[in-house]
Coordinates of N, CA and C in Angstrom, one line a residue:
M1 N -4.3 110.1 -30.7 CA -3.0 110.3 -30.2 C -2.0 109.7 -31.1
P2 N -0.9 110.4 -31.4 CA 0.2 109.9 -32.3 C 0.8 108.6 -31.6
A3 N 1.3 107.8 -32.5 CA 2.0 106.5 -32.0 C 3.1 106.8 -31.0
A4 N 3.9 107.8 -31.3 CA 5.0 108.1 -30.4 C 4.5 108.5 -29.0
S5 N 3.4 109.2 -28.9 CA 2.9 109.6 -27.6 C 2.4 108.4 -26.9
R6 N 1.7 107.5 -27.7 CA 1.2 106.3 -27.0 C 2.3 105.4 -26.5
N7 N 3.4 105.3 -27.3 CA 4.5 104.5 -26.8 C 5.2 105.1 -25.6
T8 N 5.3 106.5 -25.5 CA 5.9 107.1 -24.4 C 5.0 107.0 -23.2
A9 N 3.7 107.1 -23.4 CA 2.7 107.0 -22.3 C 2.7 105.6 -21.8
G10 N 2.7 104.6 -22.7 CA 2.7 103.2 -22.3 C 4.0 102.8 -21.5
T11 N 5.1 103.4 -21.9 CA 6.4 103.1 -21.2 C 6.3 103.7 -19.8
F12 N 5.8 104.9 -19.7 CA 5.7 105.6 -18.4 C 4.8 104.8 -17.5
L13 N 3.7 104.4 -18.0 CA 2.7 103.7 -17.2 C 3.3 102.3 -16.8
A14 N 4.0 101.7 -17.6 CA 4.6 100.4 -17.3 C 5.6 100.6 -16.2
V15 N 6.5 101.6 -16.3 CA 7.5 101.8 -15.2 C 6.8 102.1 -13.9
I16 N 5.8 103.0 -13.9 CA 5.1 103.4 -12.7 C 4.4 102.1 -12.1
N17 N 3.8 101.3 -12.9 CA 3.1 100.1 -12.4 C 4.2 99.1 -11.8
L18 N 5.3 99.0 -12.5 CA 6.3 98.1 -12.0 C 6.9 98.5 -10.7
V19 N 7.1 99.8 -10.5 CA 7.6 100.3 -9.3 C 6.6 100.2 -8.2
S20 N 5.3 100.3 -8.5 CA 4.2 100.2 -7.5 C 3.8 98.8 -7.3
G21 N 4.4 97.8 -8.0 CA 4.0 96.4 -7.7 C 2.7 96.0 -8.4
L22 N 2.3 96.8 -9.4 CA 1.1 96.5 -10.2 C 1.5 95.9 -11.5
P23 N 0.5 95.3 -12.2 CA 0.8 94.6 -13.5 C 1.2 95.7 -14.5
W24 N 2.3 95.3 -15.2 CA 2.9 96.3 -16.2 C 3.0 95.6 -17.6
E25 N 2.7 94.3 -17.7 CA 3.0 93.6 -18.9 C 2.1 94.0 -20.1
D26 N 0.9 94.6 -19.8 CA 0.0 94.9 -20.8 C 0.3 96.2 -21.6
Y27 N 1.3 96.9 -21.1 CA 1.6 98.2 -21.8 C 2.7 98.0 -22.8
R28 N 2.6 98.8 -23.9 CA 3.7 98.8 -24.9 C 4.8 99.6 -24.4
I29 N 6.0 99.0 -24.4 CA 7.2 99.7 -23.9 C 8.1 100.0 -25.0
S30 N 8.6 101.2 -25.1 CA 9.5 101.7 -26.1 C 10.9 101.8 -25.5
L31 N 11.9 101.4 -26.1 CA 13.2 101.4 -25.6 C 13.8 102.8 -25.4
R32 N 13.6 103.7 -26.4 CA 14.1 105.1 -26.3 C 13.6 105.8 -25.1
P33 N 12.3 105.9 -24.9 CA 11.8 106.6 -23.7 C 12.2 105.9 -22.4
L34 N 12.3 104.6 -22.4 CA 12.7 103.9 -21.2 C 14.2 104.2 -20.8
I35 N 15.1 104.2 -21.8 CA 16.5 104.6 -21.6 C 16.6 106.0 -21.1
A36 N 15.8 106.9 -21.7 CA 15.8 108.3 -21.3 C 15.4 108.5 -19.9
Y37 N 14.3 107.8 -19.5 CA 13.8 107.8 -18.1 C 14.9 107.3 -17.2
L38 N 15.5 106.2 -17.5 CA 16.5 105.6 -16.6 C 17.7 106.5 -16.5
R39 N 18.2 107.2 -17.6 CA 19.3 108.1 -17.5 C 19.0 109.3 -16.6
K40 N 17.8 109.9 -16.8 CA 17.3 111.0 -16.0 C 17.2 110.6 -14.5
S41 N 16.7 109.5 -14.2 CA 16.6 109.0 -12.9 C 17.9 108.8 -12.2
H42 N 18.8 108.2 -13.0 CA 20.2 108.0 -12.5 C 20.9 109.3 -12.2
S43 N 20.8 110.3 -13.1 CA 21.4 111.6 -12.9 C 20.8 112.3 -11.6
H44 N 19.5 112.2 -11.5 CA 18.8 112.8 -10.3 C 19.4 112.2 -9.0
I45 N 19.5 110.9 -9.0 CA 20.0 110.2 -7.8 C 21.4 110.6 -7.5
L46 N 22.2 110.6 -8.5 CA 23.7 111.0 -8.3 C 23.8 112.5 -7.9
N47 N 23.0 113.4 -8.5 CA 23.2 114.8 -8.3 C 22.5 115.4 -7.1
Y48 N 21.4 114.7 -6.7 CA 20.6 115.3 -5.6 C 20.4 114.4 -4.4
E49 N 20.0 113.2 -4.6 CA 19.7 112.3 -3.5 C 21.0 111.8 -2.8
L50 N 22.0 111.4 -3.6 CA 23.2 110.9 -2.9 C 24.0 112.0 -2.1
P51 N 24.2 113.2 -2.7 CA 24.8 114.2 -1.8 C 24.0 114.5 -0.5
A52 N 22.7 114.5 -0.6 CA 21.9 114.7 0.6 C 22.1 113.6 1.6
I53 N 22.2 112.4 1.2 CA 22.4 111.2 2.0 C 23.8 111.3 2.7
K54 N 24.8 111.6 1.8 CA 26.2 111.8 2.3 C 26.3 112.9 3.4
K55 N 25.6 114.0 3.1 CA 25.6 115.1 4.1 C 25.0 114.7 5.4
E56 N 23.9 114.0 5.4 CA 23.3 113.5 6.6 C 24.1 112.5 7.4
A57 N 24.9 111.7 6.6 CA 25.7 110.7 7.3 C 27.0 111.2 7.8
A58 N 27.4 112.3 7.3 CA 28.7 112.9 7.7 C 28.7 113.2 9.2
P59 N 29.8 112.9 9.9 CA 29.9 113.2 11.3 C 29.9 114.7 11.6

């Protein structure tokens, strides 16, 4: 497996384990994939989750 793929996979597994409350410290984390993941997650929340919550909460 190429080094870039290992870094991306390690970053993904670290994030999933962190969110799940599992150990994440043993994974190699790369900043670029982490920032990309955070940006995509933020965009998803703002564009899809938040409007749905506002719609449900509206009188």
